[in-house]
Short mmCIF file of C-alpha atoms and ligand atoms in Angstrom, two decimals:
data_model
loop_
_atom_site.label_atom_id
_atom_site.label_comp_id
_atom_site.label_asym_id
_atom_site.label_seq_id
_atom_site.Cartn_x
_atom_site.Cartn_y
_atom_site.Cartn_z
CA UNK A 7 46.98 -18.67 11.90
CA UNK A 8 47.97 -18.35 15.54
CA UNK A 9 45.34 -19.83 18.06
CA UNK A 10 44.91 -16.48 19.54
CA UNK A 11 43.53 -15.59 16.22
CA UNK A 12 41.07 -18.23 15.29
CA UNK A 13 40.06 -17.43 18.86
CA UNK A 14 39.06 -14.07 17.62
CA UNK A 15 37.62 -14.71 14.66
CA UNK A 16 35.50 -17.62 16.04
CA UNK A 17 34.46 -14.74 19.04
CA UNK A 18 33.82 -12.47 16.20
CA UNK A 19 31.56 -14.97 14.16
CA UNK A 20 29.62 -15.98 17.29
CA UNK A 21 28.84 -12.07 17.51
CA UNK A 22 27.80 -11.85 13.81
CA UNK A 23 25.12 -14.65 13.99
CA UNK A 24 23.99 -13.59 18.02
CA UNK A 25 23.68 -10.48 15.95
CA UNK A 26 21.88 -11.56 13.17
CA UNK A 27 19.17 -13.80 15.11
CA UNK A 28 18.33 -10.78 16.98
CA UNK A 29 17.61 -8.82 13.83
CA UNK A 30 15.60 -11.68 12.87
CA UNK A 31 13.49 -11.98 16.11
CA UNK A 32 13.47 -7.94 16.04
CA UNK A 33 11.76 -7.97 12.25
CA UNK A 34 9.42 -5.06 12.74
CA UNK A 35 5.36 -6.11 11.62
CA UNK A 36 3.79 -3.49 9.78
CA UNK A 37 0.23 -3.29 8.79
CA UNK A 38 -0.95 -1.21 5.82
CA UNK A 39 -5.07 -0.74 5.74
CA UNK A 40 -5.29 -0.68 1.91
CA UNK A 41 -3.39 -1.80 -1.23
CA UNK A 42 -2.22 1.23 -2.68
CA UNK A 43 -0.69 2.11 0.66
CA UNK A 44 0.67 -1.85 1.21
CA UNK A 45 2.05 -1.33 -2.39
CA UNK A 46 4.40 1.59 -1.15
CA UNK A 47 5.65 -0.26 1.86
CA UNK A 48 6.73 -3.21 -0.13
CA UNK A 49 8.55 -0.47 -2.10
CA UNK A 50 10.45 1.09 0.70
CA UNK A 51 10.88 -1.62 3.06
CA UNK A 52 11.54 -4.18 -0.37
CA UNK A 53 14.37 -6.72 1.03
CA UNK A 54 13.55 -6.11 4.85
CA UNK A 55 9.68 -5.67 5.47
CA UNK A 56 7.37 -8.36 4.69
CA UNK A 57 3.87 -5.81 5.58
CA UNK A 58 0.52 -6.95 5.86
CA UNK A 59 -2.88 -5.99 4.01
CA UNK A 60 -5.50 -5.25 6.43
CA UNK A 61 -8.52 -4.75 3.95
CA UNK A 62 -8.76 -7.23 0.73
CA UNK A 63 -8.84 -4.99 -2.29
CA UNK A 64 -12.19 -5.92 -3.50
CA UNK A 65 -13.71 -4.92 -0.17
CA UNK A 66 -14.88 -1.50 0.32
CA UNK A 67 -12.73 0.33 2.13
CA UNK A 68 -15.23 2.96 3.93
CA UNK A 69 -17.28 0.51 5.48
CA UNK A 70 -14.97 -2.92 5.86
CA UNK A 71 -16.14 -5.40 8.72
CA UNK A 72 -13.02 -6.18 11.08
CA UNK A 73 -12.64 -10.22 11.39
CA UNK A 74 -11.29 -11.74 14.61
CA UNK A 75 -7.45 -12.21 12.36
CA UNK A 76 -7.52 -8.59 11.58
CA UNK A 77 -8.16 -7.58 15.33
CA UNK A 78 -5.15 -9.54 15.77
CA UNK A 79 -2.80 -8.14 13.35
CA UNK A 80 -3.93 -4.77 14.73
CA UNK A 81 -2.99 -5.92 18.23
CA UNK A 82 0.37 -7.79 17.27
CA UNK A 83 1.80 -4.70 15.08
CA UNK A 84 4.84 -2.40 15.67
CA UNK A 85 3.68 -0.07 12.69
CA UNK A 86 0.48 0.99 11.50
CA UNK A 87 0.11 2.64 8.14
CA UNK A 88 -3.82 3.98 7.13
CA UNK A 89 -5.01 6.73 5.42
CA UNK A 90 -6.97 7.88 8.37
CA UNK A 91 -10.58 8.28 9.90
CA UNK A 92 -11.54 9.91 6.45
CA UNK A 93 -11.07 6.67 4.19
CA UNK A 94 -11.41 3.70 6.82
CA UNK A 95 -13.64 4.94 9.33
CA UNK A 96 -14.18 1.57 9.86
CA UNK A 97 -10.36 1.08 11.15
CA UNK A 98 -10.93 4.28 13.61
CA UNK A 99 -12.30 2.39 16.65
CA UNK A 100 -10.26 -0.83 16.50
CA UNK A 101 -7.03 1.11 16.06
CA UNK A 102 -7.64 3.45 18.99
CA UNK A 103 -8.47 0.36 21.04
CA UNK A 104 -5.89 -2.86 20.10
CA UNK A 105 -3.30 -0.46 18.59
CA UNK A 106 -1.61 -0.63 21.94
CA UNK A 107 1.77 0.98 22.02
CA UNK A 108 2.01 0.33 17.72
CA UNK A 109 3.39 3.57 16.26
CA UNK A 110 0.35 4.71 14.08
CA UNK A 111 0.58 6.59 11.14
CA UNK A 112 -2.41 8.72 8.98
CA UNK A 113 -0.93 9.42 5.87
CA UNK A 114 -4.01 12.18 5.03
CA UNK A 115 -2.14 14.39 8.19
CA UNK A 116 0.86 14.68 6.37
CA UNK A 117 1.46 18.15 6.30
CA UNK A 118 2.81 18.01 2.29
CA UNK A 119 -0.28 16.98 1.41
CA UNK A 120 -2.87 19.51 -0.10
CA UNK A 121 -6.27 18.00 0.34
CA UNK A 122 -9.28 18.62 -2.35
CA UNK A 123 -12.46 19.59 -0.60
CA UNK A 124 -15.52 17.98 -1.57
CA UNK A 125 -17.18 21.04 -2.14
CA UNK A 126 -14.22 21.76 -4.80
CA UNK A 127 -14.98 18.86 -6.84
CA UNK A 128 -15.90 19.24 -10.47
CA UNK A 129 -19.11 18.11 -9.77
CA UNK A 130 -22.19 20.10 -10.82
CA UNK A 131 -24.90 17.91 -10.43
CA UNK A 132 -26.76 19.71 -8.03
CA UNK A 133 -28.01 16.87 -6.38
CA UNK A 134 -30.76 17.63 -4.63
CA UNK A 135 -29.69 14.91 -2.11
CA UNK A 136 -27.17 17.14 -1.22
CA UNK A 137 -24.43 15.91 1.28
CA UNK A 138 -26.55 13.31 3.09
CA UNK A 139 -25.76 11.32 -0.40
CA UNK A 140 -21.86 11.31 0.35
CA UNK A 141 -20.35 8.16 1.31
CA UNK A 142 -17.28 9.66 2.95
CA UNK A 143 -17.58 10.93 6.27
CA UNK A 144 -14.80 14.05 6.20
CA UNK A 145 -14.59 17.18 4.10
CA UNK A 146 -11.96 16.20 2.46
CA UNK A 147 -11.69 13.45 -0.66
CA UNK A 148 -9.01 11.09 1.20
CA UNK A 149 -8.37 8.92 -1.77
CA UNK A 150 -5.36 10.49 -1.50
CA UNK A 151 -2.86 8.39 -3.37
CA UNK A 152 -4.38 9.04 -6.89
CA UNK A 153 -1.95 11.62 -7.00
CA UNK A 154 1.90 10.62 -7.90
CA UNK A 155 3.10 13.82 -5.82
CA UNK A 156 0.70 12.62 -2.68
CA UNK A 157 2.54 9.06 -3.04
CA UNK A 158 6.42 10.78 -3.25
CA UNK A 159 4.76 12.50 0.16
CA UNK A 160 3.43 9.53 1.37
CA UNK A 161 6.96 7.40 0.26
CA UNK A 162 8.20 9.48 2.42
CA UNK A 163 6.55 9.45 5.38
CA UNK A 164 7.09 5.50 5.37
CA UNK A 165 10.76 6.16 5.16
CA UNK A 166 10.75 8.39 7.93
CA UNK A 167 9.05 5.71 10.14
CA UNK A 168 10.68 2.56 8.97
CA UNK A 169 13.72 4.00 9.41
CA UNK A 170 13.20 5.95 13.11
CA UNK A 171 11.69 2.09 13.91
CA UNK A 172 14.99 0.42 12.22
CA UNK A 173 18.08 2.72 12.38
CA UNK A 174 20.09 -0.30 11.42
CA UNK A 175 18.72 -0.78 7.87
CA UNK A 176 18.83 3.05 6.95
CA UNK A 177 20.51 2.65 4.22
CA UNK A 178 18.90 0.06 2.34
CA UNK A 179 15.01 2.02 3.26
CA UNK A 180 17.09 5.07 1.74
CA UNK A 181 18.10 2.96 -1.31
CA UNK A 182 14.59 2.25 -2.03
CA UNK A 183 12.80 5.36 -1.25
CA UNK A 184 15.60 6.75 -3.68
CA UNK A 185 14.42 3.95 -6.44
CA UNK A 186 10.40 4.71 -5.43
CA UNK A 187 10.59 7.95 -5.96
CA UNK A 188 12.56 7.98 -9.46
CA UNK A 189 9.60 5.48 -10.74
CA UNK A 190 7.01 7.22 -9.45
CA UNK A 191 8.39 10.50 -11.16
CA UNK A 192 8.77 8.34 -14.61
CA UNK A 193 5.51 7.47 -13.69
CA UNK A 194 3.80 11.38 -13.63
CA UNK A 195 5.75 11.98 -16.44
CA UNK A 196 4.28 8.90 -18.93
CA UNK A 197 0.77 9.87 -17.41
CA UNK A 198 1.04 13.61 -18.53
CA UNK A 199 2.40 12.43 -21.79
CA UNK A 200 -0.72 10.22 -22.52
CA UNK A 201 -3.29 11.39 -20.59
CA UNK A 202 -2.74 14.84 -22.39
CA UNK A 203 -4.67 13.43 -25.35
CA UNK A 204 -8.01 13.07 -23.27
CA UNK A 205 -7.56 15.22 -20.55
CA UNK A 206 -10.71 17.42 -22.34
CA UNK A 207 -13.37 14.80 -22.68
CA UNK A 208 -15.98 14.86 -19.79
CA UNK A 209 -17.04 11.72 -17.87
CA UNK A 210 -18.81 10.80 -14.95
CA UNK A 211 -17.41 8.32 -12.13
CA UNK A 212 -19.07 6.03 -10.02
CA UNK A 213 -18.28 7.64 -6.67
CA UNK A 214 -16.18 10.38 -5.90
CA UNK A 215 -13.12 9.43 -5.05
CA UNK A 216 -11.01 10.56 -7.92
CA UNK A 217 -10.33 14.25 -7.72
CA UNK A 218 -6.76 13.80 -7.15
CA UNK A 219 -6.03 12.01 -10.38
CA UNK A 220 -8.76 14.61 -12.03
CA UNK A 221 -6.51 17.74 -10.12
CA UNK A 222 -3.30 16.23 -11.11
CA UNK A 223 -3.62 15.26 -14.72
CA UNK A 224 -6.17 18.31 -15.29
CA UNK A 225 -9.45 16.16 -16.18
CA UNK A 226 -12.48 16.90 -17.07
CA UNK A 227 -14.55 14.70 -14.68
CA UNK A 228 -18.11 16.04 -14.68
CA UNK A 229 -19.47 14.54 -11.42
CA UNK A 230 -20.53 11.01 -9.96
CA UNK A 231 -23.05 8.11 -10.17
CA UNK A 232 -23.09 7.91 -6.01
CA UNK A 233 -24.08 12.04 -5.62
CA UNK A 234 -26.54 11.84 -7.95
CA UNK A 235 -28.53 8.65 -7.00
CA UNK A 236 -28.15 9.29 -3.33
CA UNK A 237 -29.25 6.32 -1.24
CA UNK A 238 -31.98 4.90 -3.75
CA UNK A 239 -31.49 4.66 -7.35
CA UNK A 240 -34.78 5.36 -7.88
CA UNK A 241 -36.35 6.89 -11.56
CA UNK A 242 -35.74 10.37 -10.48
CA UNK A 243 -32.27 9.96 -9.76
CA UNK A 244 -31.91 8.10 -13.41
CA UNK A 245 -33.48 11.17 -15.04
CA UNK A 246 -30.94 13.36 -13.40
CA UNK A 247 -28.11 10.98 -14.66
CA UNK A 248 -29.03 11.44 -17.99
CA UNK A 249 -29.96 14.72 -17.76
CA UNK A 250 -26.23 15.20 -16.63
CA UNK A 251 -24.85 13.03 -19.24
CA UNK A 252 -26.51 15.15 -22.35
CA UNK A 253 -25.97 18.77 -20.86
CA UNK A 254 -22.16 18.00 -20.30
CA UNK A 255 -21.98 15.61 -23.56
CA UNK A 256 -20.47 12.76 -21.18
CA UNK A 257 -18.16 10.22 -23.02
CA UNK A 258 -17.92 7.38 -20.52
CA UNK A 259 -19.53 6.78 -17.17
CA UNK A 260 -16.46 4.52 -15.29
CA UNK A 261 -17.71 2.21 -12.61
CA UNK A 262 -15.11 0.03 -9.90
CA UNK A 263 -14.60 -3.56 -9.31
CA UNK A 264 -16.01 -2.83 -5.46
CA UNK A 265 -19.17 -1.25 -6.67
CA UNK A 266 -20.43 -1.85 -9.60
CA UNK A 267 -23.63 -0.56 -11.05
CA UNK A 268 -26.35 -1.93 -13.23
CA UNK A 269 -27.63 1.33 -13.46
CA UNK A 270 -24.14 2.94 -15.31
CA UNK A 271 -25.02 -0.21 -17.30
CA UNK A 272 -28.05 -0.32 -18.43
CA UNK A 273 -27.66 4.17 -19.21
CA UNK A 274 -24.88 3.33 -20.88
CA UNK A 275 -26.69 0.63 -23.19
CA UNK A 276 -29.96 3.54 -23.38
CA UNK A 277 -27.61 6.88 -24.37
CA UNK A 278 -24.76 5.21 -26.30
CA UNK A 279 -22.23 6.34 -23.86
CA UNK A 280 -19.28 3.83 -23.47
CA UNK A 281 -18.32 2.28 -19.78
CA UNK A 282 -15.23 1.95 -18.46
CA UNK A 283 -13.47 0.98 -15.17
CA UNK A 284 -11.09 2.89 -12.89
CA UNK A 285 -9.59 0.76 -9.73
CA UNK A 286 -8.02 2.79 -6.89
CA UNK A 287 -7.04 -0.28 -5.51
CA UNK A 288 -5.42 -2.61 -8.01
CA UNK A 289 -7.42 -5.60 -8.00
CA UNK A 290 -5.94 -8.66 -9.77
CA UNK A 291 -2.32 -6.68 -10.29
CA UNK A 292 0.48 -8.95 -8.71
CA UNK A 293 2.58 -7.73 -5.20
CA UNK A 294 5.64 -6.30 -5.86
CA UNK A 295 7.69 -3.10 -5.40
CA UNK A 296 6.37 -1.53 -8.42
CA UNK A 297 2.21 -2.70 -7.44
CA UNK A 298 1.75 1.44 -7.35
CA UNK A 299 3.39 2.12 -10.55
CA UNK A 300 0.85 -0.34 -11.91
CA UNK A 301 -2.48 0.23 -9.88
CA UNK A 302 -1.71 3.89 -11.37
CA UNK A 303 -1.22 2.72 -15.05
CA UNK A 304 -4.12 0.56 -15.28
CA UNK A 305 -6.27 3.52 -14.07
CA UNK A 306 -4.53 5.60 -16.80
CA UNK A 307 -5.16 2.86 -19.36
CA UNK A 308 -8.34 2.92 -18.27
CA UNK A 309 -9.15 6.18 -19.00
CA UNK A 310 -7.32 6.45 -22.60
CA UNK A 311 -9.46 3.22 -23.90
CA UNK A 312 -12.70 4.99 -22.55
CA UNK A 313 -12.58 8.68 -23.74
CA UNK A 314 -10.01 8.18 -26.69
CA UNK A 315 -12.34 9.86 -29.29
CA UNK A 316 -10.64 7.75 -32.41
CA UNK A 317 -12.08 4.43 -30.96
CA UNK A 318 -15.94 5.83 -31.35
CA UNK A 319 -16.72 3.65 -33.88
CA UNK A 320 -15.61 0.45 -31.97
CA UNK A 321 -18.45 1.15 -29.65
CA UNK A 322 -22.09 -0.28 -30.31
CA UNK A 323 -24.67 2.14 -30.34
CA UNK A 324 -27.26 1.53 -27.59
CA UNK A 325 -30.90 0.31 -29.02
CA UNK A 326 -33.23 2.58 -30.11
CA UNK A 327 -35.99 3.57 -27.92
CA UNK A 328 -37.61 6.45 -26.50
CA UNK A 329 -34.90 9.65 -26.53
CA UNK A 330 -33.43 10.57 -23.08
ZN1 ZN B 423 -14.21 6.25 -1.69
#
């Protein structure tokens, strides 16, 4: 090789690894606020983005205490991912005031997305506690990402971001929105094909935060443990629960790992009615690209063990006592 051409390629390797240290000191940080919405940004940014969780899974997401460490991820972000004010009103305060110049993005304002109104859910309790016994601030259910066409929106809208943050890499967020999307629409299709088997059988839910995956699949959720108990679960609000649970012939009451409830528990034991768990957050599943795919099949897992009609006889009755 003549010298004036080991000159050039030695100038051109010197460019490739000035090049490559300053994509390495560049790496964007990105903070998602909850696991279902960390579990799409490993999917899009898989291979490039290493995000962080801001909220622990088995915390509750609507009223999470900020620790010193998560004021500082907030502050040392380039990206900010949440569902908005709606889900972690907690978040609303510290993000407006150590976001700094982070580019912050509230997936519920997508404009793709068609929110459920509370007042729309299939909930027909008549609580006579009324709103006051809501534990979600907007009028809107912001769970939002219990529907697999919210999380293609939501996939996305992480794209878009990543890749307006990141031209360089375009191609490989493209690659994997591409590969998100496919699985999530394998995904829909597996749930339609198994849910369909249960989609009639009424149940109640601990709180209400499941009206997209009721919407979606077409469920036959019949309200929630929260609306009904309002802030004291006192005997009144136990009469109404089984009130609710004979009129609408419930077949499971489903609690979650962040609030579980020795009421569900011990009504459960009294009327015979089985208990199940749904998990909108995935506790316990490992991170990977696929954590959505997952968080989504255990919930539909969950629901097929509870209200499959053919396993009736694998539940114990509850001990006799006085009726209702
Ligand atoms: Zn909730």
């Amino acid at each position: 090789m003549p010298p004036l051409k080991i000159i050039a390629a030695i100038t051109a390797l010197f460019i490739v690894m000035a090049h490559s240290t300053y994509a390495t000191a560049k790496e964007l940080k990105v903070v998602a606020s909850i696991r279902p919405i960390y579990a799409l940004v490993l999917a899009v940014g898989d291979g490039i983005i290493t995000p962080q969780l801001l909220m622990p899974e088995t915390a509750s997401a609507h009223d999470f205490q900020l620790k010193a460490s998560d004021a500082k991820m907030i502050e040392n972000s380039d990206i900010i991912f949440w569902v908005g004010p709606e889900m972690e009103k907690s978040l609303s305060k510290s993000i407006a005031t150590l976001a700094g110049d982070a580019r912050v993005v509230a997936l519920m304002n997508e404009p793709a997305i068609s929110p459920i109104p509370y007042d729309a859910n299939p909930d027909e309790s008549g609580g006579s506690d009324g709103h006051d016994a809501h534990d979600h601030d907007g009028q809107n259910d912001p769970h939002i990402w219990l529907a697999t066409g919210n999380a293609m929106v939501i996939v996305d809208a992480i794209a878009k971001t990543l890749i307006a943050a990141d031209p360089d890499n375009r191609g490989i967020y493209e690659k994997n929105t591409h590969v998100a999307k496919n699985r999530i629409k394998s995904l829909r299709r597996q749930m339609i094909k198994f849910l369909r088997a249960i989609k009639d059988v009424p149940f109640v839910t601990q709180h209400d935060g499941f009206s997209y995956l009721v919407r979606e699949f077409g469920l036959n959720q019949r309200g929630n443990i929260v609306n009904i108990q309002g802030s004291d679960a006192g005997a009144r609000h136990i009469v109404e629960l089984k009130k609710l649970i004979k009129n609408e012939q419930i077949k499971c009451i489903f609690t979650e790992p962040q609030m579980t409830s020795q009421m569900a528990k011990s009504i459960s034991m009294d009327m015979g009615v089985r208990l199940g768990e749904l998990d909108a957050m995935g506790v316990g599943l490992d991170e990977s690209p696929t954590l959505y795919v997952r968080i989504m099949q255990k919930n539909a897992r969950a629901l097929l063990k509870c209200l499959k009609l053919d396993t009736q006889q694998t539940i114990p009755s509850g001990p006799s006592g006085p009726a209702g």
